[in-house]
Structures are given as structure tokens and as C-alpha cells.
Amino acid sequence: MGAMIELVDVVKRYGDVVACNRLNLAVDQGELVTLLGASGCGKTTALRCITGSLRPDGGRIIIDGRDVTDVPTHKRNIGVVFQNFALFPHLTVVDNVGYPLRVRGVRSAERRERAIEALRLVRLDGLGGRFPRELSGGQQQRVGLARAIVYEPTVILFDEPLSNLDAKLRLEMREEIASLKDRLGFTSIYVTHDQEEALSLSDRIAVMKDGVVHQVGRPTEIYGAPKTAFVAEFLGNPNRLTGVCVERTEDQVVVEADGQRIAAIAESDTPKVGERAVVYVRPESVRIRNGTASADESTLRATVVRSAFLGDSTEYILSLSDSVSWHLRLEHTTRLTVGEAVDLSALRAGCRAFALGESADDGTHRGASAEA
Amino acid sequence: MTAVAVAAGARIRPRVGPGLSRLITYTFLLAFVLYVLSPFLAILVTSIAQDWFGGRILPGSLTLRWFDWAFNVTNLPGVMANSFIIAGLTIAISLVIGIPTAWALGRRHVRARNVLMTLILLPKTVPPITFALGLSREFYSFDLVDTHLGVALAHTTLALPFVVLIMSATFAGLDERVLEAGRVCGGNWFRNLVHLVLPMAMPGLMASVLFTFVTSFNEFTLTLVTYGPDTLTLTVQTYLAIGDGFLEVASAISVVLLVPSVILLLLIQRQIRPENILGGVKGL
């Protein structure tokens, strides 16, 4: 059994801007794949091509084995959860949820029954008689969810469904979507710019930039083994150090910057000796050194510049040189004072080096494998 | 900061005695209300008054004779029927022309939008008699004078701007994403039109129908140059009755003429509120 949703070389242009540049992606049955990227990266365009709101300039879109590229939206049998909820303001909650059934000719009694069942699934029992405007934002999005699942569509698309909700509700709804997916096993594409959302919800993530998928993989792969500088930079808020590659062996590359040396994991496309390079360091791989560093750690000198109390921890801004500052979160058991000089240990496994070509992004397109 | 300053300013302002200030306010209010309502009062009383002349403050006695005259002598039922037929036709024509125009103006990128808007508003901005003159010449050459359709077409030029303005605002206010949701849910354009667009545009549609009705029902200038014996309307009949010197009968017809406007006024006060025009959903 092949992929449930397949994008084949999908191209979409707006004038001179290429919003989707030969997009390839395959989503398996029951899988949730996230399109992750900053605004303008083409993820929403890709989604709108799948819903049929936009017609791609090139390529094919295949849903459940059927080429739907030329099929109008209302015949694609998809469910969409919208960012702004997009509920029908003149219909009650039950009628909103029942609308997909109504247009499919389901009789009113059965429609009502199934709408109420869908509302129960999103834990909105008893609110069916209300109008959308009488509900909170979180409740409205639950109605949106219920409306998307009620007719058991082949695929469900999520278009930044949580970004109009406040932080607390966002967590709650994230849980809700995850548990619904476990129970119903739907296939979905989820569009977001929020990396935490993507990492926690997805089976796989496709990181996008400038209409191109940079990397597709499980959240742990994307986070732990970014293939391009962009992916490394975009996820996990890493520290960065730019310098020159001074040593390259089978398992590590060493980059020197302002007299400090840092070792990073070697990959096939890591920089060659003498090349300018950037190293991304995961904050959780950095610690304050006490005693000697182990073989797989680099030692760096830094000065404490600023501290910010965050409640459960304190974040320190550390200066490695005039132009490089890192951030580091520490439990309250370790206290640093501003102005103090410290030795840092950076675990090699948390460091990735990328060659810096003429432009900082140059290395990124090379790894743009978008196979699924 | 500013709010505090304003509040302080209000407190130190020299106070007129509360009684005097209230008296002035109410005097002006009363004067205004009388100014607006007195013509209606005069018509109302004239229409049921007998022996009300020669400086009498109150009529000698009350009567329904003038209404009887209006109904029988001037064929009021037939005239009323004309007014309703013409208003109905005006509504139909205005909606048929106005709704597609409004859809284009409200939901699509129209290049000559401003020029178009000005053109639509033109009949409402020029002196009615000027417009009427041109219209009558045209209508004579098309044999439209003294036909219900002709009078309705004349009225349409005045009602259409209302319809286009109201409906284009209504359509512009429809959330494209909600309509997209309708398509995603599986509704084809016709189902979405019937189940989504129509109900969501209903308040605007109702307002258009009501305003068009009143515009046509109350129209005088353009009617005067397009009517004939078969298309006599209430307004023109009132005018003719005044010309004939039957002030009481004219008042009686005027009272009948007022009814739809009063009903509309009540409807507007109760029904047409901005929040009803667009459902209003949280989180936008």
C-alpha cells in the first residue's frame, strides 16, 4: 500500500516568487507529517495546493492513490482545520459539524447523531445548540476539529490550528489533536511555524525554506542530525560559532574561532580543512566544566555577561568573544555571577559543523533531499 | 494620565445649577422633537379632522370621511396596487442588477472600481429634476412612460446605489476562509451559495429590499415624469389631491403613504444592527 498523500514535483509561483519549488513529499497511512518553516517558506501554499484552493503550476497531487490535481476542492474528500477556525457563523455548533454530512446527503437524524458523536470526541458534549460566537477560542477550534473528522475523510490537514490560541490552550489542544490521532488513526499534514508543536506532534517533519524542503525525518533525526545549516539553526535555538575548519578526521571536524577550538561531528558534507565553517551547538550539550573535560568534549572560555531568572532555572548570556555570545540555562544549584570567567564543555555529539560558502545559506540546498 | 486630567478638568469646571442645565437640555430636545414630528402631527390631525379652520386650536369634531373619500373618489386601492407593483418590480430589478455588481465590487479586484462607484452614485447626487428630464425624454422614445416597468426602471436608478453599497459591503465582509471551509467540507458552489452565502448575506439582503421598497414607494420626482393614468402612485395621487384643493383627502392619502415607512423604521430599530449583519466570530 503506497502513500496516502503524495506531492510530486509540485511547483507554485506567484509572479517571480517561487512559493513551492519542486516539492516532493509522501505521507503514509496514519502518519502525521508536519511542514515546518517560517512564514513565507511555502508551507501554507503547499497546503492550499492540497486542499485545491490553489492550482499548482506544475507537478501532481495524489490523495489515496487518486490524482486530484485537477479535482475541485469539494470532491477531494479532505478535512481541514483552519487557523482562524472558519466556522459558519450563522449555524449552531451541531449544524457546523454536520455541514459536511449535509452536503453529502446524510439524513438529518443521522447527521445530528454523528455530529454529536464527533463533538463528544473533542469533549464538547452539550454545547451543540450554541452559536460559534458564544464559544471561547479553544472551544471554537474544537468545533473546527469535530467538523474535520465527522465524515471520516481520507486525510485531515491542519493549517496552523493553534496559532490563534493563547499559550495554555495551545498545549491543551496539542494534546487533544495527539490523542484524537491515536484514537482515530487519520492521516494528516500539519502546517506550523512552531518547532515545539512540530517536534511533539509529528511522526515526521519536513523543514521548509524558500519553497524547498530541506530535510524530512523523524523529530529526533531532524533535531539531532540536521542535514543543513538552516535546519540546525531553525530548531532548538542553538548557540553558534563561526570560524575556520582546522582539522578533519573520520569522526570529527575541529573549527577554530578567535583562538577557541570546538569539535563537531563529522558528516559527509562537513567542511574541509581551511574552509570557513559554522558550528551549531545545542544548548543542552553545553555545561560548566568542573574538573577535566572528557575526550568527546571541547573546552571553551567565556565570560558571564547577563543573567535572567526564569523561575525553574536561570538563563545566562555568556560571551565567548566580542562578537559571539551564547545562552545557557542552568539549574539553581549552579550560580554564576556577572563578569565571572567560566570554562564551558561542549559535547561533540551536540555540535554540527557546516561549510560557509559565499553566502551563509550556500550549503543548505545541497542537502535538500525531500524524499519520504 | 489624560483621563485623570480630563476628570479633574470636569470637576473644576464652573457648574451651572443642575436644574437649569437640565431645563436647557430638555427645552432643546423638545424643540427638536416638535420640529421633526409637527408636520406628521398636522397631517394626522387633518386627515381625521372636521371643522378645523379659522384659528381653532383643536378640530370641531373627528371623522373618517376623508379616508372614505380617498378610497372611493380617488380609487385609492388601485393607486396603492400601482405603488406596490412598482415597488416590487423595482426590488426585483435592483437585486438582479445590484447583487452581481456588488459581488464584483465587494469580492473581486475591479480595476475601474472608483469610476464605477461614482457612476452608480450619479443619479443620487445630481438634482433629481435634471435627471428626471433626461430620463423622461429617453422613456418617451422607448414607450416606457405610463408602464409599471417604466416607472420601476426610473426608481431603480435611485434604489440601485443603495443595493450596491449595502450588498458590496455585505459581500466584502464574508470571510473567504469560511467559504473555503464550505468547499473543503464538500459543498459545491450551489450548496455553499444556498446554505452559506445566502444566510450570511441575509441581513444585507433584507436591508436592501426594505430600502428599495421605501425608495420606490416614497419616490416623487422621477414618478412625476414617468407616470400616466395607469401608473398613478400614492405620492403622485397625494400631490394631485393637494393641487385639487382637497387638503384633508391629501392628508388621508399621506397617512396611508406613511405606513410602510413607519414599519420600516420600527424594523430598522429592532433588526438591523451591525452585529446582525456579520455574525461576528471570536478570534479573528
PDB file of C-alpha atoms in Angstrom, chain A residues 15 29 79 96 100 109 139-140 166 172 195 202 228 240 246 251 278 284 301 308 345 351:
ATOM      1  CA  GLY A  15       4.773  36.182 -10.290  1.00  0.00           C
ATOM      2  CA  GLN A  29      -1.446   5.882   6.052  1.00  0.00           C
ATOM      3  CA  GLY A  79     -10.847  17.642   6.266  1.00  0.00           C
ATOM      4  CA  ASN A  96     -21.472  23.400  11.753  1.00  0.00           C
ATOM      5  CA  PRO A 100     -20.042  18.065   5.641  1.00  0.00           C
ATOM      6  CA  ALA A 109     -31.402  12.420  12.194  1.00  0.00           C
ATOM      7  CA  GLN A 139     -13.918  25.654  22.023  1.00  0.00           C
ATOM      8  CA  GLN A 140     -14.301  27.090  18.533  1.00  0.00           C
ATOM      9  CA  ASP A 166      -3.125  31.528  23.898  1.00  0.00           C
ATOM     10  CA  GLU A 172      -4.204  21.624  25.704  1.00  0.00           C
ATOM     11  CA  GLN A 195       9.024  23.936  16.305  1.00  0.00           C
ATOM     12  CA  SER A 202       4.764  14.752  14.298  1.00  0.00           C
ATOM     13  CA  THR A 228      21.658  21.678   6.565  1.00  0.00           C
ATOM     14  CA  ARG A 240      26.645  29.265  17.113  1.00  0.00           C
ATOM     15  CA  VAL A 246      41.430  23.359  11.116  1.00  0.00           C
ATOM     16  CA  ASP A 251      34.752  11.119  13.306  1.00  0.00           C
ATOM     17  CA  VAL A 278      29.825  27.457  11.266  1.00  0.00           C
ATOM     18  CA  GLU A 284      21.689  21.180  26.349  1.00  0.00           C
ATOM     19  CA  ARG A 301      36.381  30.049  27.713  1.00  0.00           C
ATOM     20  CA  ALA A 308      17.848  36.187  33.561  1.00  0.00           C
ATOM     21  CA  SER A 345      32.364  21.997  27.936  1.00  0.00           C
ATOM     22  CA  CYS A 351      27.767  20.063  17.742  1.00  0.00           C
TER      23      CYS A 351
END
